[in-house]
Every structure is written in structure tokens, then in C-alpha cells.
Amino acid sequence: MSEYELSKKEADSLTAWFDKNKRDLPWRGTGDPYDVWLSEIMLQQTRVEAVKEKFIQFRRELPDIISLSEVSDDRLMKLWEGMGYYSRARNLKKCAGELRDLYGGVLPSSFEELIRLSGIGPYTAGAIASIAYGNPVPAVDGNVLRVLARLFEDATDIRSGRAKKNCGEIICSFYRKNPGLGADYISSFTQALMELGALVCVPNGQPHCEACPWNSVCRAHLNNTAGRIPYRSALKGRRIEERTLLIIRDEDRFLLRKRPESGLLAGLYEFAGYDGFLSRAQIIEETEKLGFSALHIRRLPDSRHIFTHLEWHMHAFEIMVADIDSVPDGLLLTKKELAEFAVPSAFSKYISYYSLKD
Ligand code: SF4
């Protein structure tokens, strides 16, 4: 989308529309960066109407960054009550402590300094820098993504990082080509993009193009495609991983290996597991790498295991080997011992297969 350009005329019409139509919100126009920060964090997961009252209460009791840094955790949770996602409140307090220690209780004005603070990501840093300080940096939220996608009739998936990056570049390019815009203009422009998305270029149903300052230039409106732009891909399902399990055993005992100390099933024991579906030759090779020579290989039933974001599709093979004396980084368990051992449920099908609990 970055080949698209926003003209000064379009930006002027948008800011003029904003001046006339902006909502009266308690954090708007106070000139205090603390208000911009607080409201942006509160608005991240909560509706404007629900935030308004909370914001006033919060602001009354904690009028500045120093008081926020010193509030007790209990009181903070009470003030946040009803808004959910309590980690936002904890991060606010943590960040207030950093601001007290590093900046004398004042929010810095540069994007680069802001983004280093706890709980402040690129969007919030951009919002504070541009709305509170009038710095020419983008703040791209869902509203801005939608509005610009429609303006340029761009079908890039708005879930993708590319869409966000492209929108940021359009705004940066606009600022580069129009140096010398005043801080008030920049502050209004950032808010106007968001406000247009919230009030006019709405996400669900048809946008209110008749009330939009861009309706004579908006490509989605002119081509009647606003109903299908922006494009948003379906949420990805679980990732599927193919695995091969080698159940290496001798007459009496089964081999288990410890998984790495980090990641999925960290530190737990499993049958020897490998990424992908191994061929017979690969199975023999991997068995030899473990120091065994396969006497007999038998295919076992396939199985699946579902984790939250991941699904294992497993092929399994029983590898009968001669007597196993010892294994350097594994366990050798009899059927009975295995039945009592905490093997992850991903492998329960094979535990049952051997009727190990009998
Ligand atoms: S004209 Fe319609 S689709 Fe285009 S930006 Fe305005 S409200 Fe959105």
C-alpha cells in the first residue's frame, strides 16, 4: 500500500471534519500527555463509553504519574475494576515508576524513548508522541488500517504486519513531504484518522460515506467495494506438525528421553520423537544414532494430539532392539514403571496400546 500517497488537501479536509465533529471525551484537549497515555491504555481492550467514567475516577484519585507510581496494588486493582486485562494496570504502574526514576515523572516526547518503556508498544508510543507532543510519527490502530485500506482500495490482509507497516509508511511519507506542519495540526491529524474510523468509516456494516470528508476521493466508495475492504483473513487454525515417534524397547523395558528444558512439554519425558514423517531408512539411521540396532520394526497406529495452538500428527513405530544396558540421556522403564510415570498425555494412545496400566 505504500505506493499510495496522502495529499495535503485530503489531510486538510480530514482535520477540518475532525474539528467540527470530534466527540467530547474527558482526555481530549487537556494538553496533558498523561491523559493521552492513560486513555490509550484504557481504550486498548475496552469500549469508549466504559472508559469515560473510569478515566475520570482514575484521574481524580491519581492526578499525575508520581501518584500512579506510588498507589498500592490493591487500590490500583480497585480503580481498574470492571475493565479486565489487569496486566494493563500493572504495566501502567510499572511504567510510572520508570518515568519517575528516569524522567522526573514526565512522559518523554520522542517515539524512541517512549517505546522503551514498560507496556508501551509502537501504537501507544506513536499516539503519545503525535497527539500529546505533535511529533510527526504514525499511530496505526485498527481504525486507521481500515480507513486507509478503503481510501486506497487496498486489499492487503489487515491482520498482516505488512498492512500496518504500509499504513505507517503512508503517514511518514505524508509528513516528509509536508514539513513544518504545526504540532496542533499533527495532533489533530492522528486523532482525526482514528475518529473517522470510529464514527464514519465503521467496521461492521456499511460505512457512512455520505458523511465522510473523503467521499469524493475514496476509491472503495467510488468503486463500491467498501463492503469487502479491508480484507481480513480468517484467524489461523492450529498449526499442524508431523512427528514420528520411535518406541524403542527390548523384551522388558521401554526407552524414554527427556525433552529440552524450554518450549513445548519442557523437561518432560517422551518416546524418542522426531520432526516430520520419517522413512524406514531414516528410522533405522536414527535408531543407530541412539546406539541401537533394530531387530524388528513395526508400524503402530497413527495418533493425533491437540495443544492450544498446535496439533501433532504422529506416526509411530515400535523398534525392537537387543538388550538395552543403559542410555546416556534417557530412562529405561518396565511396562509397570511406565504406567506409573508421568508421561505427557500426547503419548497416552501408545501407553494404552500396550495396556501398560494393567
Ligand atoms: S468514503 Fe466511505 S469508505 Fe471511504 S473512507 Fe469515507 S467512510 Fe470510509
mmCIF file of C-alpha atoms and ligand atoms in Angstrom:
data_model
loop_
_atom_site.group_PDB
_atom_site.id
_atom_site.type_symbol
_atom_site.label_atom_id
_atom_site.label_comp_id
_atom_site.label_asym_id
_atom_site.label_seq_id
_atom_site.Cartn_x
_atom_site.Cartn_y
_atom_site.Cartn_z
ATOM 1 C CA MET A 1 0.000 0.000 0.000
ATOM 2 C CA SER A 2 2.999 2.209 0.424
ATOM 3 C CA GLU A 3 2.871 3.325 -3.209
ATOM 4 C CA TYR A 4 -0.198 5.323 -2.173
ATOM 5 C CA GLU A 5 0.077 8.960 -1.213
ATOM 6 C CA LEU A 6 -1.971 11.072 1.058
ATOM 7 C CA SER A 7 -2.247 14.634 -0.192
ATOM 8 C CA LYS A 8 -2.226 17.756 1.927
ATOM 9 C CA LYS A 9 -5.677 18.588 0.575
ATOM 10 C CA GLU A 10 -7.026 15.263 1.878
ATOM 11 C CA ALA A 11 -5.356 15.759 5.241
ATOM 12 C CA ASP A 12 -6.810 19.287 5.461
ATOM 13 C CA SER A 13 -10.330 18.099 4.728
ATOM 14 C CA LEU A 14 -9.962 15.372 7.355
ATOM 15 C CA THR A 15 -8.692 17.675 10.098
ATOM 16 C CA ALA A 16 -11.415 20.225 9.263
ATOM 17 C CA TRP A 17 -14.001 17.450 9.586
ATOM 18 C CA PHE A 18 -12.443 16.433 12.925
ATOM 19 C CA ASP A 19 -12.581 19.957 14.316
ATOM 20 C CA LYS A 20 -16.305 20.073 13.653
ATOM 21 C CA ASN A 21 -17.272 16.515 14.536
ATOM 22 C CA LYS A 22 -14.964 15.210 17.243
ATOM 23 C CA ARG A 23 -16.522 13.701 20.314
ATOM 24 C CA ASP A 24 -16.170 15.459 23.601
ATOM 25 C CA LEU A 25 -14.060 12.999 25.584
ATOM 26 C CA PRO A 26 -12.587 13.653 29.024
ATOM 27 C CA TRP A 27 -8.997 13.033 27.916
ATOM 28 C CA ARG A 28 -9.251 15.178 24.820
ATOM 29 C CA GLY A 29 -7.708 18.634 24.568
ATOM 30 C CA THR A 30 -6.359 18.753 28.126
ATOM 31 C CA GLY A 31 -2.806 19.222 26.873
ATOM 32 C CA ASP A 32 -1.551 16.654 29.376
ATOM 33 C CA PRO A 33 0.451 13.708 27.941
ATOM 34 C CA TYR A 34 -0.551 11.673 30.998
ATOM 35 C CA ASP A 35 -4.160 11.835 29.806
ATOM 36 C CA VAL A 36 -3.226 10.627 26.333
ATOM 37 C CA TRP A 37 -1.230 7.729 27.735
ATOM 38 C CA LEU A 38 -3.823 6.702 30.287
ATOM 39 C CA SER A 39 -6.706 6.847 27.828
ATOM 40 C CA GLU A 40 -4.832 4.968 25.115
ATOM 41 C CA ILE A 41 -4.011 2.132 27.520
ATOM 42 C CA MET A 42 -7.571 2.034 28.863
ATOM 43 C CA LEU A 43 -9.039 2.038 25.348
ATOM 44 C CA GLN A 44 -6.952 -0.894 24.166
ATOM 45 C CA GLN A 45 -9.463 -3.528 25.209
ATOM 46 C CA THR A 46 -12.408 -1.523 26.444
ATOM 47 C CA ARG A 47 -15.196 0.480 24.783
ATOM 48 C CA VAL A 48 -15.064 4.277 24.869
ATOM 49 C CA GLU A 49 -18.276 4.562 26.877
ATOM 50 C CA ALA A 50 -16.959 2.213 29.565
ATOM 51 C CA VAL A 51 -13.635 4.020 29.711
ATOM 52 C CA LYS A 52 -15.027 7.539 30.159
ATOM 53 C CA GLU A 53 -16.202 7.148 33.732
ATOM 54 C CA LYS A 54 -13.238 5.018 34.778
ATOM 55 C CA PHE A 55 -10.859 7.545 33.330
ATOM 56 C CA ILE A 56 -12.406 10.397 35.329
ATOM 57 C CA GLN A 57 -12.314 8.389 38.556
ATOM 58 C CA PHE A 58 -8.766 7.185 37.956
ATOM 59 C CA ARG A 59 -7.573 10.660 37.060
ATOM 60 C CA ARG A 60 -9.242 12.216 40.103
ATOM 61 C CA GLU A 61 -7.550 9.832 42.503
ATOM 62 C CA LEU A 62 -4.202 9.597 40.683
ATOM 63 C CA PRO A 63 -3.746 13.041 39.174
ATOM 64 C CA ASP A 64 -0.200 12.516 37.947
ATOM 65 C CA ILE A 65 2.467 9.983 37.129
ATOM 66 C CA ILE A 66 4.105 10.168 40.590
ATOM 67 C CA SER A 67 0.835 9.344 42.351
ATOM 68 C CA LEU A 68 0.294 6.445 39.945
ATOM 69 C CA SER A 69 3.778 5.126 40.683
ATOM 70 C CA GLU A 70 3.015 5.129 44.419
ATOM 71 C CA VAL A 71 -0.509 3.733 44.519
ATOM 72 C CA SER A 72 -0.934 0.418 46.336
ATOM 73 C CA ASP A 73 -1.589 -2.601 44.167
ATOM 74 C CA ASP A 74 -4.912 -3.216 45.895
ATOM 75 C CA ARG A 75 -6.125 0.306 45.225
ATOM 76 C CA LEU A 76 -4.927 0.145 41.647
ATOM 77 C CA MET A 77 -6.885 -3.049 41.045
ATOM 78 C CA LYS A 78 -9.934 -1.459 42.599
ATOM 79 C CA LEU A 79 -9.660 1.562 40.317
ATOM 80 C CA TRP A 80 -9.285 -0.720 37.325
ATOM 81 C CA GLU A 81 -12.149 -2.970 38.361
ATOM 82 C CA GLY A 82 -14.546 -3.850 35.552
ATOM 83 C CA MET A 83 -12.175 -3.102 32.685
ATOM 84 C CA GLY A 84 -10.480 -6.515 32.553
ATOM 85 C CA TYR A 85 -6.980 -7.259 31.338
ATOM 86 C CA TYR A 86 -5.469 -6.246 34.647
ATOM 87 C CA SER A 87 -1.939 -6.584 33.324
ATOM 88 C CA ARG A 88 -2.541 -3.212 31.667
ATOM 89 C CA ALA A 89 -2.938 -1.612 35.095
ATOM 90 C CA ARG A 90 0.135 -3.354 36.472
ATOM 91 C CA ASN A 91 2.139 -2.201 33.465
ATOM 92 C CA LEU A 92 0.873 1.362 33.909
ATOM 93 C CA LYS A 93 2.175 1.429 37.459
ATOM 94 C CA LYS A 94 5.460 -0.178 36.453
ATOM 95 C CA CYS A 95 5.880 2.350 33.669
ATOM 96 C CA ALA A 96 5.005 5.208 36.054
ATOM 97 C CA GLY A 97 7.874 4.012 38.280
ATOM 98 C CA GLU A 98 10.234 4.085 35.309
ATOM 99 C CA LEU A 99 9.030 7.586 34.383
ATOM 100 C CA ARG A 100 9.551 8.777 37.974
ATOM 101 C CA ASP A 101 13.060 7.338 38.133
ATOM 102 C CA LEU A 102 14.244 8.207 34.635
ATOM 103 C CA TYR A 103 12.257 11.257 33.564
ATOM 104 C CA GLY A 104 11.187 13.017 36.765
ATOM 105 C CA GLY A 105 7.600 11.824 36.379
ATOM 106 C CA VAL A 106 7.091 13.214 32.886
ATOM 107 C CA LEU A 107 6.441 11.254 29.703
ATOM 108 C CA PRO A 108 9.218 11.775 27.148
ATOM 109 C CA SER A 109 8.175 13.140 23.778
ATOM 110 C CA SER A 110 10.145 11.005 21.374
ATOM 111 C CA PHE A 111 8.850 7.759 19.926
ATOM 112 C CA GLU A 112 12.245 6.115 20.516
ATOM 113 C CA GLU A 113 12.239 6.858 24.243
ATOM 114 C CA LEU A 114 8.572 6.036 24.703
ATOM 115 C CA ILE A 115 8.807 2.629 23.114
ATOM 116 C CA ARG A 116 11.459 1.563 25.601
ATOM 117 C CA LEU A 117 9.047 1.945 28.495
ATOM 118 C CA SER A 118 7.040 -0.927 30.009
ATOM 119 C CA GLY A 119 3.679 -1.591 28.371
ATOM 120 C CA ILE A 120 4.206 0.927 25.565
ATOM 121 C CA GLY A 121 4.238 -0.571 22.071
ATOM 122 C CA PRO A 122 4.595 1.141 18.683
ATOM 123 C CA TYR A 123 0.951 2.218 18.530
ATOM 124 C CA THR A 124 0.874 3.795 22.003
ATOM 125 C CA ALA A 125 4.281 5.417 21.525
ATOM 126 C CA GLY A 126 3.070 6.905 18.234
ATOM 127 C CA ALA A 127 -0.161 8.104 19.796
ATOM 128 C CA ILE A 128 1.580 9.830 22.723
ATOM 129 C CA ALA A 129 4.327 11.348 20.563
ATOM 130 C CA SER A 130 1.932 12.701 17.943
ATOM 131 C CA ILE A 131 -1.205 13.548 19.937
ATOM 132 C CA ALA A 132 0.433 14.901 23.071
ATOM 133 C CA TYR A 133 3.592 16.403 21.575
ATOM 134 C CA GLY A 134 2.744 16.929 17.903
ATOM 135 C CA ASN A 135 5.657 14.822 16.675
ATOM 136 C CA PRO A 136 5.268 13.642 13.061
ATOM 137 C CA VAL A 137 5.079 9.896 13.694
ATOM 138 C CA PRO A 138 2.308 7.432 12.830
ATOM 139 C CA ALA A 139 -0.037 5.721 15.276
ATOM 140 C CA VAL A 140 -1.701 2.896 13.390
ATOM 141 C CA ASP A 141 -4.598 1.160 15.102
ATOM 142 C CA GLY A 142 -7.446 -0.879 13.609
ATOM 143 C CA ASN A 143 -9.401 2.255 12.701
ATOM 144 C CA VAL A 144 -6.502 3.746 10.779
ATOM 145 C CA LEU A 145 -5.840 0.467 8.983
ATOM 146 C CA ARG A 146 -9.452 0.275 7.854
ATOM 147 C CA VAL A 147 -9.754 3.902 6.768
ATOM 148 C CA LEU A 148 -6.565 3.883 4.700
ATOM 149 C CA ALA A 149 -7.311 0.469 3.183
ATOM 150 C CA ARG A 150 -10.633 1.826 1.932
ATOM 151 C CA LEU A 151 -9.283 5.174 0.835
ATOM 152 C CA PHE A 152 -6.753 3.439 -1.418
ATOM 153 C CA GLU A 153 -8.889 0.363 -2.062
ATOM 154 C CA ASP A 154 -6.076 -1.828 -0.896
ATOM 155 C CA ALA A 155 -6.821 -5.478 -0.225
ATOM 156 C CA THR A 156 -3.734 -6.323 1.831
ATOM 157 C CA ASP A 157 -4.738 -8.542 4.725
ATOM 158 C CA ILE A 158 -5.107 -6.155 7.658
ATOM 159 C CA ARG A 159 -4.076 -8.891 10.046
ATOM 160 C CA SER A 160 -0.676 -8.876 8.411
ATOM 161 C CA GLY A 161 2.296 -6.914 9.658
ATOM 162 C CA ARG A 162 2.689 -5.623 6.115
ATOM 163 C CA ALA A 163 -0.617 -3.725 6.236
ATOM 164 C CA LYS A 164 0.441 -1.948 9.425
ATOM 165 C CA LYS A 165 3.871 -1.191 8.044
ATOM 166 C CA ASN A 166 2.410 0.172 4.810
ATOM 167 C CA CYS A 167 -0.007 2.451 6.664
ATOM 168 C CA GLY A 168 2.847 3.726 8.807
ATOM 169 C CA GLU A 169 4.848 4.447 5.665
ATOM 170 C CA ILE A 170 1.971 6.361 4.042
ATOM 171 C CA ILE A 171 1.738 8.598 7.099
ATOM 172 C CA CYS A 172 5.530 9.021 7.391
ATOM 173 C CA SER A 173 5.738 9.887 3.718
ATOM 174 C CA PHE A 174 2.981 12.465 4.134
ATOM 175 C CA TYR A 175 4.935 14.112 6.972
ATOM 176 C CA ARG A 176 8.172 14.029 4.992
ATOM 177 C CA LYS A 177 6.522 15.747 2.045
ATOM 178 C CA ASN A 178 4.848 18.311 4.245
ATOM 179 C CA PRO A 179 7.484 19.542 6.662
ATOM 180 C CA GLY A 180 6.608 22.307 9.042
ATOM 181 C CA LEU A 181 3.105 21.204 9.961
ATOM 182 C CA GLY A 182 2.379 22.577 13.398
ATOM 183 C CA ALA A 183 2.094 20.366 16.493
ATOM 184 C CA ASP A 184 -1.641 21.093 16.727
ATOM 185 C CA TYR A 185 -2.166 20.015 13.141
ATOM 186 C CA ILE A 186 -0.294 16.747 13.668
ATOM 187 C CA SER A 187 -2.132 16.078 16.910
ATOM 188 C CA SER A 188 -5.474 16.638 15.163
ATOM 189 C CA PHE A 189 -4.495 14.573 12.155
ATOM 190 C CA THR A 190 -3.647 11.493 14.251
ATOM 191 C CA GLN A 191 -6.884 11.792 16.190
ATOM 192 C CA ALA A 192 -8.907 12.542 13.060
ATOM 193 C CA LEU A 193 -7.843 9.321 11.331
ATOM 194 C CA MET A 194 -8.911 7.337 14.379
ATOM 195 C CA GLU A 195 -12.108 9.291 14.832
ATOM 196 C CA LEU A 196 -13.142 8.830 11.211
ATOM 197 C CA GLY A 197 -12.743 5.091 11.652
ATOM 198 C CA ALA A 198 -14.694 5.104 14.899
ATOM 199 C CA LEU A 199 -17.606 7.279 13.756
ATOM 200 C CA VAL A 200 -17.908 7.162 9.972
ATOM 201 C CA CYS A 201 -15.763 4.545 8.295
ATOM 202 C CA VAL A 202 -17.093 1.948 10.675
ATOM 203 C CA PRO A 203 -16.040 -1.697 10.738
ATOM 204 C CA ASN A 204 -19.334 -3.545 10.793
ATOM 205 C CA GLY A 205 -21.932 -2.935 8.145
ATOM 206 C CA GLN A 206 -21.720 -0.198 5.561
ATOM 207 C CA PRO A 207 -19.611 2.870 6.344
ATOM 208 C CA HIS A 208 -21.383 6.220 6.449
ATOM 209 C CA CYS A 209 -19.770 7.532 3.280
ATOM 210 C CA GLU A 210 -22.340 10.278 2.885
ATOM 211 C CA ALA A 211 -20.867 11.945 5.980
ATOM 212 C CA CYS A 212 -17.220 11.351 5.071
ATOM 213 C CA PRO A 213 -14.870 14.175 4.085
ATOM 214 C CA TRP A 214 -13.114 11.785 1.710
ATOM 215 C CA ASN A 215 -16.111 10.531 -0.232
ATOM 216 C CA SER A 216 -15.062 12.276 -3.447
ATOM 217 C CA VAL A 217 -11.625 10.645 -3.481
ATOM 218 C CA CYS A 218 -12.090 7.347 -1.649
ATOM 219 C CA ARG A 219 -11.568 4.509 -4.108
ATOM 220 C CA ALA A 220 -13.528 1.940 -2.136
ATOM 221 C CA HIS A 221 -16.504 4.288 -2.015
ATOM 222 C CA LEU A 222 -16.270 5.265 -5.689
ATOM 223 C CA ASN A 223 -15.935 1.630 -6.763
ATOM 224 C CA ASN A 224 -18.484 0.414 -4.271
ATOM 225 C CA THR A 225 -16.055 -2.012 -2.629
ATOM 226 C CA ALA A 226 -16.153 -0.728 0.948
ATOM 227 C CA GLY A 227 -18.186 -3.799 1.929
ATOM 228 C CA ARG A 228 -15.281 -6.115 1.196
ATOM 229 C CA ILE A 229 -12.347 -3.851 2.051
ATOM 230 C CA PRO A 230 -10.440 -4.094 4.275
ATOM 231 C CA TYR A 231 -9.685 -7.733 3.702
ATOM 232 C CA ARG A 232 -9.180 -9.629 6.904
ATOM 233 C CA SER A 233 -8.023 -13.230 6.732
ATOM 234 C CA ALA A 234 -9.731 -15.836 8.862
ATOM 235 C CA LEU A 235 -7.942 -16.444 12.125
ATOM 236 C CA LYS A 236 -5.404 -19.124 11.576
ATOM 237 C CA GLY A 237 -6.307 -22.535 12.905
ATOM 238 C CA ARG A 238 -3.872 -24.665 14.767
ATOM 239 C CA ARG A 239 -0.555 -25.311 13.172
ATOM 240 C CA ILE A 240 -0.123 -28.929 12.234
ATOM 241 C CA GLU A 241 3.193 -30.602 12.925
ATOM 242 C CA GLU A 242 4.052 -34.008 11.618
ATOM 243 C CA ARG A 243 6.007 -36.143 14.066
ATOM 244 C CA THR A 244 7.472 -39.588 14.167
ATOM 245 C CA LEU A 245 7.739 -41.493 17.412
ATOM 246 C CA LEU A 246 10.166 -44.327 17.838
ATOM 247 C CA ILE A 247 9.126 -46.573 20.686
ATOM 248 C CA ILE A 248 12.400 -48.279 21.319
ATOM 249 C CA ARG A 249 12.207 -51.313 23.549
ATOM 250 C CA ASP A 250 13.743 -54.612 24.403
ATOM 251 C CA GLU A 251 11.899 -57.552 25.867
ATOM 252 C CA ASP A 252 11.398 -55.868 29.225
ATOM 253 C CA ARG A 253 11.950 -52.169 29.013
ATOM 254 C CA PHE A 254 10.996 -49.050 27.073
ATOM 255 C CA LEU A 255 13.241 -46.107 26.325
ATOM 256 C CA LEU A 256 12.137 -42.574 27.236
ATOM 257 C CA ARG A 257 14.089 -39.410 26.521
ATOM 258 C CA LYS A 258 13.911 -36.049 28.212
ATOM 259 C CA ARG A 259 12.598 -33.123 26.165
ATOM 260 C CA PRO A 260 14.503 -29.801 26.138
ATOM 261 C CA GLU A 261 14.157 -27.578 29.197
ATOM 262 C CA SER A 262 12.293 -24.901 27.249
ATOM 263 C CA GLY A 263 9.387 -24.939 24.826
ATOM 264 C CA LEU A 264 6.548 -27.398 24.459
ATOM 265 C CA LEU A 265 6.359 -30.106 27.171
ATOM 266 C CA ALA A 266 9.604 -28.696 28.568
ATOM 267 C CA GLY A 267 11.653 -31.126 30.604
ATOM 268 C CA LEU A 268 9.123 -33.961 30.337
ATOM 269 C CA TYR A 269 9.899 -37.458 29.118
ATOM 270 C CA GLU A 270 8.723 -38.839 25.801
ATOM 271 C CA PHE A 271 9.304 -41.686 23.420
ATOM 272 C CA ALA A 272 12.051 -40.694 21.014
ATOM 273 C CA GLY A 273 10.345 -38.083 18.846
ATOM 274 C CA TYR A 274 11.356 -36.512 15.528
ATOM 275 C CA ASP A 275 10.016 -33.739 13.339
ATOM 276 C CA GLY A 276 8.356 -34.920 10.137
ATOM 277 C CA PHE A 277 7.313 -38.369 8.981
ATOM 278 C CA LEU A 278 10.481 -40.454 8.772
ATOM 279 C CA SER A 279 11.089 -43.055 6.097
ATOM 280 C CA ARG A 280 12.107 -46.584 7.032
ATOM 281 C CA ALA A 281 15.727 -45.810 6.139
ATOM 282 C CA GLN A 282 15.658 -42.694 8.327
ATOM 283 C CA ILE A 283 14.152 -44.681 11.191
ATOM 284 C CA ILE A 284 16.980 -47.202 11.017
ATOM 285 C CA GLU A 285 19.502 -44.372 10.853
ATOM 286 C CA GLU A 286 18.040 -42.529 13.864
ATOM 287 C CA THR A 287 17.893 -45.756 15.859
ATOM 288 C CA GLU A 288 21.563 -46.338 15.125
ATOM 289 C CA LYS A 289 22.413 -42.789 16.162
ATOM 290 C CA LEU A 290 20.916 -43.620 19.536
ATOM 291 C CA GLY A 291 23.301 -46.583 19.740
ATOM 292 C CA PHE A 292 20.888 -49.389 18.909
ATOM 293 C CA SER A 293 20.428 -51.741 16.070
ATOM 294 C CA ALA A 294 16.854 -52.536 15.145
ATOM 295 C CA LEU A 295 15.950 -56.209 15.227
ATOM 296 C CA HIS A 296 12.419 -55.581 14.164
ATOM 297 C CA ILE A 297 10.366 -52.515 13.176
ATOM 298 C CA ARG A 298 6.616 -52.484 13.495
ATOM 299 C CA ARG A 299 4.253 -49.706 12.453
ATOM 300 C CA LEU A 300 1.804 -48.768 15.212
ATOM 301 C CA PRO A 301 -1.490 -46.929 14.750
ATOM 302 C CA ASP A 302 -1.189 -43.215 13.971
ATOM 303 C CA SER A 303 -2.408 -40.701 16.503
ATOM 304 C CA ARG A 304 -3.098 -37.009 16.967
ATOM 305 C CA HIS A 305 -2.706 -34.742 19.906
ATOM 306 C CA ILE A 306 -4.147 -31.251 20.142
ATOM 307 C CA PHE A 307 -2.385 -28.486 22.030
ATOM 308 C CA THR A 308 -3.839 -24.969 22.169
ATOM 309 C CA HIS A 309 -2.197 -23.642 19.001
ATOM 310 C CA LEU A 310 -0.704 -26.773 17.660
ATOM 311 C CA GLU A 311 -1.708 -30.217 16.555
ATOM 312 C CA TRP A 312 0.691 -33.134 16.392
ATOM 313 C CA HIS A 313 0.000 -35.753 13.751
ATOM 314 C CA MET A 314 2.079 -38.731 14.777
ATOM 315 C CA HIS A 315 3.358 -41.806 13.019
ATOM 316 C CA ALA A 316 4.727 -44.320 15.481
ATOM 317 C CA PHE A 317 6.973 -47.327 15.171
ATOM 318 C CA GLU A 318 7.923 -49.937 17.665
ATOM 319 C CA ILE A 319 11.620 -50.685 17.362
ATOM 320 C CA MET A 320 12.610 -53.921 18.990
ATOM 321 C CA VAL A 321 16.292 -53.951 19.892
ATOM 322 C CA ALA A 322 18.589 -56.363 21.734
ATOM 323 C CA ASP A 323 19.067 -55.855 25.465
ATOM 324 C CA ILE A 324 19.448 -52.206 26.386
ATOM 325 C CA ASP A 325 22.097 -51.778 29.034
ATOM 326 C CA SER A 326 21.980 -48.075 29.652
ATOM 327 C CA VAL A 327 21.131 -44.832 27.881
ATOM 328 C CA PRO A 328 23.044 -41.592 28.449
ATOM 329 C CA ASP A 329 20.169 -39.104 28.495
ATOM 330 C CA GLY A 330 17.113 -41.243 28.913
ATOM 331 C CA LEU A 331 15.185 -43.597 31.123
ATOM 332 C CA LEU A 332 14.554 -47.280 30.805
ATOM 333 C CA LEU A 333 11.238 -48.272 32.263
ATOM 334 C CA THR A 334 9.395 -51.525 32.516
ATOM 335 C CA LYS A 335 5.740 -51.590 31.492
ATOM 336 C CA LYS A 336 4.717 -51.244 35.104
ATOM 337 C CA GLU A 337 7.096 -48.367 35.775
ATOM 338 C CA LEU A 338 5.995 -46.629 32.621
ATOM 339 C CA ALA A 339 2.374 -46.889 33.684
ATOM 340 C CA GLU A 340 3.212 -45.044 36.886
ATOM 341 C CA PHE A 341 5.452 -42.466 35.280
ATOM 342 C CA ALA A 342 4.150 -39.023 34.295
ATOM 343 C CA VAL A 343 4.284 -39.364 30.540
ATOM 344 C CA PRO A 344 2.600 -36.440 28.722
ATOM 345 C CA SER A 345 -0.905 -37.198 27.522
ATOM 346 C CA ALA A 346 0.245 -36.626 23.938
ATOM 347 C CA PHE A 347 1.542 -40.190 24.121
ATOM 348 C CA SER A 348 -1.323 -41.750 26.013
ATOM 349 C CA LYS A 349 -2.576 -43.602 22.964
ATOM 350 C CA TYR A 350 0.612 -45.650 22.940
ATOM 351 C CA ILE A 351 0.538 -46.197 26.658
ATOM 352 C CA SER A 352 -2.957 -47.629 26.207
ATOM 353 C CA TYR A 353 -1.855 -49.581 23.188
ATOM 354 C CA TYR A 354 0.480 -51.609 25.304
ATOM 355 C CA SER A 355 -2.127 -51.857 28.048
ATOM 356 C CA LEU A 356 0.503 -50.615 30.355
ATOM 357 C CA LYS A 357 -1.896 -49.795 33.101
ATOM 358 C CA ASP A 358 -2.884 -53.442 33.533
HETATM 359 S S1 SF4 B 1 -15.778 7.373 1.762
HETATM 360 FE FE1 SF4 B 1 -16.697 5.741 2.926
HETATM 361 S S2 SF4 B 1 -15.321 4.011 2.708
HETATM 362 FE FE2 SF4 B 1 -14.228 5.813 2.046
HETATM 363 S S3 SF4 B 1 -13.090 6.475 3.849
HETATM 364 FE FE3 SF4 B 1 -15.024 7.578 3.817
HETATM 365 S S4 SF4 B 1 -16.430 6.358 5.041
HETATM 366 FE FE4 SF4 B 1 -14.667 5.086 4.534
#
